[in-house]
Coordinates of C-alpha atoms and ligand atoms in Angstrom, one line a residue:
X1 CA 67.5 111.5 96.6
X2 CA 70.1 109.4 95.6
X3 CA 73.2 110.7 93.4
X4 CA 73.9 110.1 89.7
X5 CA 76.5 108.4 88.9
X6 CA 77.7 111.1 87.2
X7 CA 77.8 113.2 90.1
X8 CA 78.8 110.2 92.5
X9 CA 82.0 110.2 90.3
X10 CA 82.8 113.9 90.6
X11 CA 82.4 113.7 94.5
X12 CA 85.6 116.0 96.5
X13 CA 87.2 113.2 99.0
X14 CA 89.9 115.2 101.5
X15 CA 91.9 112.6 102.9
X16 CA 94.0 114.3 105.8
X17 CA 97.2 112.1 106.1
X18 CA 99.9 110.7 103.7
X19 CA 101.5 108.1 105.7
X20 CA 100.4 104.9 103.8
X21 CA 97.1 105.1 104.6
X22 CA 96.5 108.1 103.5
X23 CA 98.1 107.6 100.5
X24 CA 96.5 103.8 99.8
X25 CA 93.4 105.5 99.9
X26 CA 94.3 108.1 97.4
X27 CA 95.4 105.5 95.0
X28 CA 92.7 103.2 95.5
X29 CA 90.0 106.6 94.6
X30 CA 91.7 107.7 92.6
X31 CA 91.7 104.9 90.3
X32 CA 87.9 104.6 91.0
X33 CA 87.8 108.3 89.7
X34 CA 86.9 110.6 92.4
X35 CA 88.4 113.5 92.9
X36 CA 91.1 113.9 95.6
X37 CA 93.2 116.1 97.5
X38 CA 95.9 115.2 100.4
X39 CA 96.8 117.3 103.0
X40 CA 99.5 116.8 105.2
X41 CA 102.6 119.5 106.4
X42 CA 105.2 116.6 105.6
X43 CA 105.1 114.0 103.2
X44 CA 108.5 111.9 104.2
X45 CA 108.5 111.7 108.3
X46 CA 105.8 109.7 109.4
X47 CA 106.1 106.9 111.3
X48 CA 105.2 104.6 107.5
X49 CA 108.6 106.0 106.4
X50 CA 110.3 104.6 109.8
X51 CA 108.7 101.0 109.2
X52 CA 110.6 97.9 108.3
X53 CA 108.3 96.7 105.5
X54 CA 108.1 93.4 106.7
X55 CA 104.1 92.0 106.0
X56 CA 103.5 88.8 108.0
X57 CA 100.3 87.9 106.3
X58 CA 100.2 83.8 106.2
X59 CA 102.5 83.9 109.4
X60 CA 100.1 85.6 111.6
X61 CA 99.0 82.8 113.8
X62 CA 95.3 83.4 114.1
X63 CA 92.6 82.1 111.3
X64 CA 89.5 83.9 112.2
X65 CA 88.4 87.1 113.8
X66 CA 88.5 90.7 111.7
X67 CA 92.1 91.0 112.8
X68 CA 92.4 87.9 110.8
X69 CA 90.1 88.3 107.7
X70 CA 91.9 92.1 107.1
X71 CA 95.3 89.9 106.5
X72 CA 93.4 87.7 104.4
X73 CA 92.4 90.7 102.5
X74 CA 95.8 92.1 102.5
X75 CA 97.1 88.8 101.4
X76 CA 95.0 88.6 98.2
X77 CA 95.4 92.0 97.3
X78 CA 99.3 92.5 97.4
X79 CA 100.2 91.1 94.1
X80 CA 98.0 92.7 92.3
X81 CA 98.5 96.0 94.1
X82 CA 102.5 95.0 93.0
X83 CA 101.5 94.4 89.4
X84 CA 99.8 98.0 89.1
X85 CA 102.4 99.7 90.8
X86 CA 105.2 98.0 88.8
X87 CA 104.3 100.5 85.9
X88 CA 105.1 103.2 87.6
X89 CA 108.3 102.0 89.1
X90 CA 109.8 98.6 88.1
X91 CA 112.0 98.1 91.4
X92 CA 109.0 97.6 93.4
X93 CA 108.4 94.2 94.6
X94 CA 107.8 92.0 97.7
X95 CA 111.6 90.2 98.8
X96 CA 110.2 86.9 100.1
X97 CA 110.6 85.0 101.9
X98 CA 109.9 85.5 105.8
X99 CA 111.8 83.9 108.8
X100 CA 110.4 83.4 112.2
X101 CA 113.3 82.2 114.7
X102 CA 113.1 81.9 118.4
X103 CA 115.4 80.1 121.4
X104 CA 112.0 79.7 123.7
X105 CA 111.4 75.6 122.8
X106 CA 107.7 76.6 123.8
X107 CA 107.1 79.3 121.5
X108 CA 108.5 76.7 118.8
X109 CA 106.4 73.9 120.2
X110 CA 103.3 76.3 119.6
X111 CA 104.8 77.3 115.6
X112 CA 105.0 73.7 114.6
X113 CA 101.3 73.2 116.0
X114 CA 100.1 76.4 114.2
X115 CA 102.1 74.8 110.7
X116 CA 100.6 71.2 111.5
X117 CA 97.2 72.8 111.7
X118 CA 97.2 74.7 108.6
X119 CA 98.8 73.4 105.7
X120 CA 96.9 75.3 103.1
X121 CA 99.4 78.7 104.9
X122 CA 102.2 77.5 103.0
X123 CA 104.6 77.4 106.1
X124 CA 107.3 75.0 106.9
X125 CA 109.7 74.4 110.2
X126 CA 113.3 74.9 109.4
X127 CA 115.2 72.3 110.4
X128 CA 118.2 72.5 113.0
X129 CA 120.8 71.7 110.6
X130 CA 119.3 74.1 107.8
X131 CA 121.9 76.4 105.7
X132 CA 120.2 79.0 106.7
X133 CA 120.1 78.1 111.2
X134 CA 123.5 77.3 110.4
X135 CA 124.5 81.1 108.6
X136 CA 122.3 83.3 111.3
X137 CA 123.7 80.9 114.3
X138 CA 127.4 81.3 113.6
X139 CA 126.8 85.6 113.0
X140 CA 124.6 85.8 116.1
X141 CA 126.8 83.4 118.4
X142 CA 123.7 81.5 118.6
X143 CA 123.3 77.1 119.2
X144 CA 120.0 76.8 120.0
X145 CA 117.6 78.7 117.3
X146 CA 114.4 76.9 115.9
X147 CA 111.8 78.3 113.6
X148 CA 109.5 78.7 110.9
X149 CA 109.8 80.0 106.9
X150 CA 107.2 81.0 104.8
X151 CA 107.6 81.3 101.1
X152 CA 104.9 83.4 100.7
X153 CA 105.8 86.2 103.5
X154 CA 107.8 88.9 102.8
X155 CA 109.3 92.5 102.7
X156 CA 108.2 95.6 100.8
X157 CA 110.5 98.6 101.1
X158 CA 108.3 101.2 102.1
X159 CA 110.6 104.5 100.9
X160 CA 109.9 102.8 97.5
X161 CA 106.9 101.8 98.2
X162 CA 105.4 105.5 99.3
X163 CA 108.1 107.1 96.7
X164 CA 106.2 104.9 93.8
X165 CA 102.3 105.6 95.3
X166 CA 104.0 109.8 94.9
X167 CA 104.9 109.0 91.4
X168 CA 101.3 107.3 90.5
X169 CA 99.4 110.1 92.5
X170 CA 101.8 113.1 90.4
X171 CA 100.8 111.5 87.2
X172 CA 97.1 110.9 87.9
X173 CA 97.4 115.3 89.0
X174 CA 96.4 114.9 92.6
X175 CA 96.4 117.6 94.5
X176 CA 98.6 117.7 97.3
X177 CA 98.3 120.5 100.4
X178 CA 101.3 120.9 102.5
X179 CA 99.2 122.4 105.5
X180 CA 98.2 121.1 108.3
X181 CA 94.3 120.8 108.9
X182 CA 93.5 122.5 112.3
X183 CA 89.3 122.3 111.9
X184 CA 86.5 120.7 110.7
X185 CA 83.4 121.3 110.2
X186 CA 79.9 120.7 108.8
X187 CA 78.2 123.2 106.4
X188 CA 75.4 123.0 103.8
X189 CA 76.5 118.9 103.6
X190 CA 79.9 119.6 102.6
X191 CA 82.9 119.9 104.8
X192 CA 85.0 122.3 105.1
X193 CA 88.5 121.8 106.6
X194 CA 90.6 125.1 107.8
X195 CA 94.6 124.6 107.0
X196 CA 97.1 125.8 109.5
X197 CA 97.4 128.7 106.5
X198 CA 93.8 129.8 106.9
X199 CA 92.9 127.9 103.7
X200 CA 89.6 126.5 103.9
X201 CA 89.1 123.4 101.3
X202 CA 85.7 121.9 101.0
X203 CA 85.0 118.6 99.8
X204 CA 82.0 116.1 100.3
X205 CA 83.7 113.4 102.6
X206 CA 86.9 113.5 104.6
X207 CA 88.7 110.4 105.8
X208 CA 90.8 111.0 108.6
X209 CA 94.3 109.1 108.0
X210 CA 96.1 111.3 110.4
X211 CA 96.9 108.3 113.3
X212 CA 97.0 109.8 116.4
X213 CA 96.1 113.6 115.5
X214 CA 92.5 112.3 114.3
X215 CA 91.8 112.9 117.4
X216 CA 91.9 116.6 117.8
X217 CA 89.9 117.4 114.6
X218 CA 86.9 115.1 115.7
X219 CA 84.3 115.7 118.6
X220 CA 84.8 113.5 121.4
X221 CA 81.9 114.3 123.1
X222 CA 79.9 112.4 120.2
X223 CA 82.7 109.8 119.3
X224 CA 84.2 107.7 122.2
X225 CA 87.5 107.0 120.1
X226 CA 90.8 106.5 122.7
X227 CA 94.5 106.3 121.1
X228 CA 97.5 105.5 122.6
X229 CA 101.2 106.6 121.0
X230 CA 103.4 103.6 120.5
X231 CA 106.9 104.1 120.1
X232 CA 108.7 102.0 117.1
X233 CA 112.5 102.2 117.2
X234 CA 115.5 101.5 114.3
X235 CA 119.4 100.9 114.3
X236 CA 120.9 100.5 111.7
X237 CA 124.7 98.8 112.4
X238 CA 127.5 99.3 109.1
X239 CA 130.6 97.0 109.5
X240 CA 134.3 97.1 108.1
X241 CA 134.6 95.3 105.5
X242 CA 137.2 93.1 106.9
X243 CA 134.9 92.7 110.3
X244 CA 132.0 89.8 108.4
X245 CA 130.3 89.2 105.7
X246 CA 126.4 89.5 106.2
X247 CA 125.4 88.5 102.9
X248 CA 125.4 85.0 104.1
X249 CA 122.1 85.9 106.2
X250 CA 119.0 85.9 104.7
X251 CA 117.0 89.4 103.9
X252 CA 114.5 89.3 106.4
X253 CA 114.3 87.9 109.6
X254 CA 113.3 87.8 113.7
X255 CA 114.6 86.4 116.4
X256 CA 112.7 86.1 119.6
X257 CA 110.4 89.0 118.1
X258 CA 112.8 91.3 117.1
X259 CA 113.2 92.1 113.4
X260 CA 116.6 92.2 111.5
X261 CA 116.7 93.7 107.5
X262 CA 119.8 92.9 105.9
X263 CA 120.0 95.9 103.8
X264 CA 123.7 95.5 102.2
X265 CA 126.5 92.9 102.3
X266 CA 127.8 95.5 105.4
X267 CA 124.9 97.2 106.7
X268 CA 121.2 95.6 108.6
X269 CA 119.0 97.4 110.2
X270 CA 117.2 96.0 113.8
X271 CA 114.0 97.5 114.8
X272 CA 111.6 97.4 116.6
X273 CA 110.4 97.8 120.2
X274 CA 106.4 98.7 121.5
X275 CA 106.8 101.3 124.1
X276 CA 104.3 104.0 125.5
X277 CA 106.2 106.5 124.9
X278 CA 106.7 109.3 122.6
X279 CA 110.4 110.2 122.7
X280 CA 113.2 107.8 121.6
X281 CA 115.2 105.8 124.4
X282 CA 118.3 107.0 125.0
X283 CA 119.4 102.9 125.6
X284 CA 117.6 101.7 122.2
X285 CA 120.9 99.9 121.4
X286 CA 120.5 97.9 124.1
X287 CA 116.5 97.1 124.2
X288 CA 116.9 96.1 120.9
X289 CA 119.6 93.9 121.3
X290 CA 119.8 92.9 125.2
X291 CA 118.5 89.1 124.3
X292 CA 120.7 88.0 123.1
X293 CA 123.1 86.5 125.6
X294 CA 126.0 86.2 123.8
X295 CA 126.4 89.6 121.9
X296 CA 128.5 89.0 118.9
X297 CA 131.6 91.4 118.5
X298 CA 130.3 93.1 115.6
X299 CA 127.2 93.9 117.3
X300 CA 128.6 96.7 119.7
X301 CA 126.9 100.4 119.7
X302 CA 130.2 101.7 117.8
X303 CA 129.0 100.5 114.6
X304 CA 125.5 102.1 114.6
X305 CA 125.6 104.0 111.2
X306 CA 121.7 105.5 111.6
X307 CA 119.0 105.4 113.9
X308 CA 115.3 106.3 114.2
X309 CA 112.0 105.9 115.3
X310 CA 108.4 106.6 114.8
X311 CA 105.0 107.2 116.5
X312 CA 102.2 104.8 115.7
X313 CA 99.0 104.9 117.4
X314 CA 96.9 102.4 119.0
X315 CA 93.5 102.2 119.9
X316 CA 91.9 101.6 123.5
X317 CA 89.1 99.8 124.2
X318 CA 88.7 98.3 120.7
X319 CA 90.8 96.3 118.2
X320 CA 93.3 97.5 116.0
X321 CA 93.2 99.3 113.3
X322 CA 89.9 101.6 113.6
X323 CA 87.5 101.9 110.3
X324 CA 84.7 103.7 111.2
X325 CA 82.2 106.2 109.3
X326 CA 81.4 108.3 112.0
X327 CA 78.8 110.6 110.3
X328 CA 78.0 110.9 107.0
X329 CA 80.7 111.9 105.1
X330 CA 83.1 111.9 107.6
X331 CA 85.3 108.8 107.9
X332 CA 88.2 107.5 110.5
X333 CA 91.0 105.6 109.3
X334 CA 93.9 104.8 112.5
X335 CA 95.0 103.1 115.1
X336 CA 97.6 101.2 112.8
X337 CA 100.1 100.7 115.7
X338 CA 101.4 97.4 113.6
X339 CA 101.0 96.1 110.4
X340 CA 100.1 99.3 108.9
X341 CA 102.3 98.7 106.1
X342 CA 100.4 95.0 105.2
X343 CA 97.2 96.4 106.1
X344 CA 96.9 99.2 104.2
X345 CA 95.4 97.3 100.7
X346 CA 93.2 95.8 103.1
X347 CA 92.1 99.4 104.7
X348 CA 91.5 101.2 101.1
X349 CA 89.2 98.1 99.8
X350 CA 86.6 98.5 102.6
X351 CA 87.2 102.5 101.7
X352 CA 86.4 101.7 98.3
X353 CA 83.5 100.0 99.7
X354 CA 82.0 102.5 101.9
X355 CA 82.9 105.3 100.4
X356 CA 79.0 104.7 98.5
X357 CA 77.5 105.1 101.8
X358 CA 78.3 108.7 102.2
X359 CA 77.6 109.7 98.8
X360 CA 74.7 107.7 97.5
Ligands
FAD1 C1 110.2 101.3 113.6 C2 108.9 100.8 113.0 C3 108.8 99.6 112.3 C4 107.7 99.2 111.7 N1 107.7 98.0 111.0 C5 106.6 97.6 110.3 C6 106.6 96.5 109.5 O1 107.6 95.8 109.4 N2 105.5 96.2 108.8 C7 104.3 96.9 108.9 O2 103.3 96.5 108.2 N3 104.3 98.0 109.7 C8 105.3 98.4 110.4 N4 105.3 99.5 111.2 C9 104.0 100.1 111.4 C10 103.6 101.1 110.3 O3 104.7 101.9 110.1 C11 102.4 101.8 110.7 O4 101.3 101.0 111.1 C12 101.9 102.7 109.6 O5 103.0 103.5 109.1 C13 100.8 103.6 110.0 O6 100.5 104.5 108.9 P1 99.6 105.8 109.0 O7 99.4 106.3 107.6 O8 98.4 105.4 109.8 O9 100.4 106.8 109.9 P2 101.6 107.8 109.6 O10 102.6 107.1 108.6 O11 102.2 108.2 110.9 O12 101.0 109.0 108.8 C14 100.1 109.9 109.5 C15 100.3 111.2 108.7 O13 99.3 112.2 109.2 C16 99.9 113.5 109.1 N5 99.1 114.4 110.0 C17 98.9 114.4 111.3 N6 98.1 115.3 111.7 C18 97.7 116.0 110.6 C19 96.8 117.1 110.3 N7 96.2 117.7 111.3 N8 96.7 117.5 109.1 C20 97.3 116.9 108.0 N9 98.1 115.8 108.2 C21 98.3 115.4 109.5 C22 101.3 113.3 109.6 O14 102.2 114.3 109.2 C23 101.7 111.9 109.0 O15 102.3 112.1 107.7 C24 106.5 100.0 111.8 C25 106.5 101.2 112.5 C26 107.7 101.7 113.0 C27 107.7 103.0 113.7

């Protein structure tokens, strides 16, 4: 028998999680009505709070395939996930726009083909003698840097960003569990999940937004799911006044892959490396920053102000990120090793979607 929509409405969703995703989905429910809880032992160290921010939607260099279509998604959703959000904190915003550099003349060759071959992205090759070549070559010590801009790229800061989602999920009275859940199971079609404290909490459907720990509350023996821990690292470097003047780079930018955020006329932050690993490097100075040839002076390990890192899990065997309803009202949101940040608009619409599914 199918479910009013009364009762549809006043359905229990657990989400277990609150990086981003986690918290995206709560939003996106929320709004819709149901009635949420979040557990998770720690709401600010996750490896969301460790990201840069940066979403490279009309940059990513592929135009069809899911990987594709869930950017697409992203893409369209952003500004109007902005303009919500904006009422509950006015700082938010997307910094645009987004910088692609490289020294490789090949991996240039293949940017300008992408940009010649889809002009509807809104992308552009910088030229040599730009203002803005010009500023990053004479900081880095750099002559022969070649890229890509697009206007409609950008960077979200994702403190704000999860600090704003907090304030909207306070005022909308969700509740939030700071326990970790340990169990699941099935009983009488509800679920109940057992907290760390011995709390059980029952609730109709669970989504699982808990990245590499999703793992241990499912049954592996029925769900062939593999992840893999991916290490992302972050410096940040703080210069003397006297030493230079950063404000003369843009916000946002990579070279040859790796990601610079120009968070203060003295301070950017570099991040970040893919390892298999789940411990920091002791040498992340030095993997972040090793390509470049010419080190510039200020760029010495002396002048990192912060470091740190998170763990992101990948999946194995399939494509990133995994959204999967694995029984009825059980659902698996992870494997956001990259992008997670961009993605997550993307993840809570087909939640929205299939949430009916499990209730209906
Ligand atoms: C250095 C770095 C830079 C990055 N830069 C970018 C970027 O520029 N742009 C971008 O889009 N993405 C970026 N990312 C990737 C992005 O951070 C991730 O894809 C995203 O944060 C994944 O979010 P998540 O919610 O799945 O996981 P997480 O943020 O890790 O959240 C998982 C949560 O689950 C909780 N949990 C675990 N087990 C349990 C349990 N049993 N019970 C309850 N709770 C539990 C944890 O405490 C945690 O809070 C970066 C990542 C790193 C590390």
């Amino acid at each position: 028998m199918k479910r009013s929509k009364k009762n549809f409405k006043n359905a229990h969703i657990l989400i277990i999680g609150s990086g981003i995703i986690g918290k995206f989905n709560a939003l996106e429910l929320s709004k819709q009505g149901f009635k949420i809880t979040i557990a998770d032992p720690q709401k600010q160290k996750n490896s969301s709070s460790a990201a840069l921010g940066l979403l490279i939607g009309k940059m990513y260099q592929k135009s069809k395939g899911r990987s594709w279509e869930l950017r697409k998604t992203s893409n369209e959703l952003w500004p109007k996930w902005i303009k919500f959000l904006k009422q509950y904190n006015s700082n938010l915003h997307i910094e645009k726009p987004l910088i692609q550099l490289t020294t490789e003349q090949k991996n240039f060759e293949k940017l300008s083909h992408f940009i010649s071959h889809h002009p509807n992205r809104g992308l552009k090759v910088l030229e040599r003698d730009s203002t803005i070549i010009q500023n990053i070559s004479k900081i880095f010590n750099m002559d022969n840097l070649k890229g890509i801009i697009s206007n409609e790229d950008g960077r979200i800061d994702p403190i704000t960003l999860l600090k704003t989602i907090n304030i909207y999920l306070k005022v909308k009275k969700i509740n939030f569990i700071k326990e970790k859940v340990i169990k699941i199971r099935k009983f009488n079609n509800q679920w109940i999940s057992t907290c760390s404290n011995k709390v059980d909490i029952k609730s109709d459907v669970i989504i699982l937004c808990n990245s590499l720990d999703a793992l241990k509350l499912i049954d592996l023996n029925f769900h062939n799911i593999k992840l893999k821990p991916v290490l992302g690292q972050a410096i940040e470097i703080s210069l003397n006044k006297e030493e230079i003047n950063l404000l003369t780079l843009p916000k946002h930018f990579s070279i040859n892959g790796t990601n610079f955020v120009r968070t203060d006329k003295n301070k950017i932050i570099i991040g970040s490396t893919d390892e298999y690993d789940i411990k920091p490097k002791e040498n992340t100075f030095e993997e972040l920053t090793d390509f470049l040839e010419n080190k510039p002076q200020w760029l010495n390990k002396n002048n990192i102000s912060d470091k740190w890192f998170g763990i992101r899990s990948r999946p194995e065997g399939e494509a990133s990120p995994i959204l999967k309803s694995l029984e009825k009202g059980l659902i698996l949101c992870t494997g956001f090793y990259k992008n997670g940040i961009l993605l997550a608009p993307a993840c809570s619409n087909w939640i929205s979607e299939e949430i009916e599914n499990h209730l209906l």
